CSV table of C-alpha atoms in Angstrom, one decimal:
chain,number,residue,atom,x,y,z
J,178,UNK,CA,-6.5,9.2,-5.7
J,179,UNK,CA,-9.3,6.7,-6.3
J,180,UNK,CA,-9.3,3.3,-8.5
J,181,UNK,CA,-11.6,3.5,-11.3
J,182,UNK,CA,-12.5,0.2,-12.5
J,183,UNK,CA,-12.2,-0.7,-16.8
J,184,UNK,CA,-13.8,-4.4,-17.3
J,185,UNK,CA,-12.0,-6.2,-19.7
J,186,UNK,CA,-12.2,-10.1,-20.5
J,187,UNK,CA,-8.8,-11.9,-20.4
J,188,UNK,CA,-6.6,-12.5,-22.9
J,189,UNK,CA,-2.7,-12.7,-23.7
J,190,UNK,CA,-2.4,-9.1,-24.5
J,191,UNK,CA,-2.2,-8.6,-20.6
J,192,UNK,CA,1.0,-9.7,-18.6
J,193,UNK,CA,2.4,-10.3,-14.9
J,194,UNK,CA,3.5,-6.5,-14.7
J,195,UNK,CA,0.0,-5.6,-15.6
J,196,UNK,CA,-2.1,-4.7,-12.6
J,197,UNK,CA,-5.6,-6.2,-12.7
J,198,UNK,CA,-7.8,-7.4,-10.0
J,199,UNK,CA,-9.7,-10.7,-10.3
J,200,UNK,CA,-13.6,-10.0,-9.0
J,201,UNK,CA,-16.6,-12.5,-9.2
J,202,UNK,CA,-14.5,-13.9,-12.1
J,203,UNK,CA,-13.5,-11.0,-14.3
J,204,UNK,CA,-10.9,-9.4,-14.8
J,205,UNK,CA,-10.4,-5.8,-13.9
J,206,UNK,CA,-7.6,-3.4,-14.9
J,207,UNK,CA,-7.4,-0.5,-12.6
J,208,UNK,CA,-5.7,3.2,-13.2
J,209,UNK,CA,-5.6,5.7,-10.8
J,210,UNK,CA,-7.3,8.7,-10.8
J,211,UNK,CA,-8.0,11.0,-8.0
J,212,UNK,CA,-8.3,10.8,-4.2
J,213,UNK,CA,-10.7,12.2,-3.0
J,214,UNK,CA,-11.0,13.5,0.6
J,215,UNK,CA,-14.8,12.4,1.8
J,216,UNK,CA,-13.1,8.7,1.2
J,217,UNK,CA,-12.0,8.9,4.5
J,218,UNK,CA,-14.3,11.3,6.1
J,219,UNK,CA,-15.6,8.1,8.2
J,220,UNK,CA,-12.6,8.9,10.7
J,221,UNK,CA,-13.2,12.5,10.9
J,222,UNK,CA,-15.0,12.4,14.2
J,223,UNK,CA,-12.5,10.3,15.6
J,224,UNK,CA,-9.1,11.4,14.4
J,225,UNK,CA,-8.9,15.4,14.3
J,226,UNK,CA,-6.3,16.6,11.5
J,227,UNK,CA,-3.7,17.8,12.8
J,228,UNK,CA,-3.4,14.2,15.0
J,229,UNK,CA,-3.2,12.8,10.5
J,230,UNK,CA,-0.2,15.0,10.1
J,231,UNK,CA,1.7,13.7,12.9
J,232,UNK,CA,4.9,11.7,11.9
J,233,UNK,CA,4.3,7.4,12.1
J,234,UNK,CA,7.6,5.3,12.0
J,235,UNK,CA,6.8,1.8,11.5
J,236,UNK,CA,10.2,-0.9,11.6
J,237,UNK,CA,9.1,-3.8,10.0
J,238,UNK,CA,6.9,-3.9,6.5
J,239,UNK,CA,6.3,-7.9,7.4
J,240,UNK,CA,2.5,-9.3,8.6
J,241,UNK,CA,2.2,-6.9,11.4
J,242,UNK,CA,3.8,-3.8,9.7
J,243,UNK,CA,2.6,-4.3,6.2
J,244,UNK,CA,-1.0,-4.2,7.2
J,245,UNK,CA,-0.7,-1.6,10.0
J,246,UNK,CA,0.6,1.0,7.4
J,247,UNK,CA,-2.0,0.4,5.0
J,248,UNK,CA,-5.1,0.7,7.6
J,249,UNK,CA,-3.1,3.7,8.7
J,250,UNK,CA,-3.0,5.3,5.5
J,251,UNK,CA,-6.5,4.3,4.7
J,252,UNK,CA,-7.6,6.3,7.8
J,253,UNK,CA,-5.8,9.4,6.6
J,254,UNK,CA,-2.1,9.2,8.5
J,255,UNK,CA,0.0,10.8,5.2
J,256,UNK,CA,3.8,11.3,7.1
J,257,UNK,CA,4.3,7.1,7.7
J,258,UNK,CA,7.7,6.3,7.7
J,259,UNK,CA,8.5,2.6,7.2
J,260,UNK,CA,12.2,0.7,7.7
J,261,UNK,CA,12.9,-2.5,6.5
J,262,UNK,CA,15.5,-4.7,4.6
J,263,UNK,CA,14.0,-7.7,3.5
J,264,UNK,CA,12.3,-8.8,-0.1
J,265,UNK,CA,9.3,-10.3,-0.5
J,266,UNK,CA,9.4,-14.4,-0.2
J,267,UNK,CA,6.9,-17.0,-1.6
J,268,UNK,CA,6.7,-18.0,1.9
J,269,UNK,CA,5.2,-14.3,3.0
J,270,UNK,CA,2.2,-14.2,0.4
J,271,UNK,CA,0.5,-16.2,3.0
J,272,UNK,CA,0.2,-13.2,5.9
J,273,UNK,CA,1.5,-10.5,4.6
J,274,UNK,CA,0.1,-7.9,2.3
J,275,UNK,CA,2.1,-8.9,-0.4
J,276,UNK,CA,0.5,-10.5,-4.1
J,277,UNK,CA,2.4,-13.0,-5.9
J,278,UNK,CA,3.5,-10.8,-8.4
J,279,UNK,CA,5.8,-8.3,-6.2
J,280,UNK,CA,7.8,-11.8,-5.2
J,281,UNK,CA,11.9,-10.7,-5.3
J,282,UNK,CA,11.1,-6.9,-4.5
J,283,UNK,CA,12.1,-4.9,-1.7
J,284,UNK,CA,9.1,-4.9,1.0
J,285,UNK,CA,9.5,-1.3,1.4
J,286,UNK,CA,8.8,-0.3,-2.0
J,287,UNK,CA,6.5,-2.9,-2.7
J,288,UNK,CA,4.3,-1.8,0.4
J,289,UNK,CA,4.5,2.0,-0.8
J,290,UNK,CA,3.4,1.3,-4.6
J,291,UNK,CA,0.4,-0.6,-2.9
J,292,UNK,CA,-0.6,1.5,-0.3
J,293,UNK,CA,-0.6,4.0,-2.8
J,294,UNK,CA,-2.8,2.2,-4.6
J,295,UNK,CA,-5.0,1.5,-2.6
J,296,UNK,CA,-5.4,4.9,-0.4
J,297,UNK,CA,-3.9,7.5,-2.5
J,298,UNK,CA,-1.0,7.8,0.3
J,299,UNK,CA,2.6,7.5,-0.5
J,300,UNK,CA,4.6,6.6,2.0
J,301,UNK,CA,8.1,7.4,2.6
J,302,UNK,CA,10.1,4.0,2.7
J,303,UNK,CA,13.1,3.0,3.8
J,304,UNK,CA,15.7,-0.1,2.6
J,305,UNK,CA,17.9,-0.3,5.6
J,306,UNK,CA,18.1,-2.4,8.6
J,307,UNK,CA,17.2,-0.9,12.0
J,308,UNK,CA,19.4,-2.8,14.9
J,309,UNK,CA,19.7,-2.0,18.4
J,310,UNK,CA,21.0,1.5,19.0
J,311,UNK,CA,20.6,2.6,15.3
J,312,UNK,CA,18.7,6.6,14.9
J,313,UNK,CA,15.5,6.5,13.4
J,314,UNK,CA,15.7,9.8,11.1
């Protein structure tokens, strides 16, 4: 999956569930197309495939975990696994990888619509909290 970029001016027809991208002023609505392998064929000497397949849990979708799983999946990981219980907060726009307009969502599903979104990998996530003790399935 790729973005493929439509520019449009501005104007009322659009609204907050509409998914546009503000660049060097304009407005630009995105719809997804296609990944395409060679988009991440910059890791390929590094990371050999079957190390991608290999199964990543990350607790926490917050400023660490929210970021980590979307470099992750921009390298190529596709079996991510991510736990967490908590929505999104006007206080964590700030340093996590959250826009304004996912405020009152789950951070789970808000972090697998946009790392899909923005590498073509969905990731498998996970409404619960994880406490001492708990099994990670």
């Amino acid at each position: 999956m790729y973005l493929q970029f439509q520019i449009d001016s501005f104007d009322n027809s659009y609204t907050l569930k509409d998914k546009f991208w503000i660049f060097q002023g304009r407005y630009m609505l995105y719809n997804y197309v296609m990944f395409k392998p060679e988009y991440i064929t910059r890791h390929r000497d590094l990371i050999k495939q079957e190390q991608l397949d290999k199964r990543i849990v990350v607790i926490g979708a917050g400023a660490i975990g929210s970021f980590t799983v979307l470099a992750l999946a921009k390298m190529g990981f596709s079996n991510i696994t991510v736990y967490d219980f908590d929505e999104v907060s006007p206080e964590n726009i700030g340093n996590q990888f959250f826009p304004i307009g996912v405020i009152g969502k789950k951070k789970v599903f808000a972090l697998q619509e946009m790392v899909e979104q923005f590498s073509g990998i969905k990731i498998n996530a996970v409404d619960k909290r994880i406490e001492k003790g708990d099994r990670i399935e």
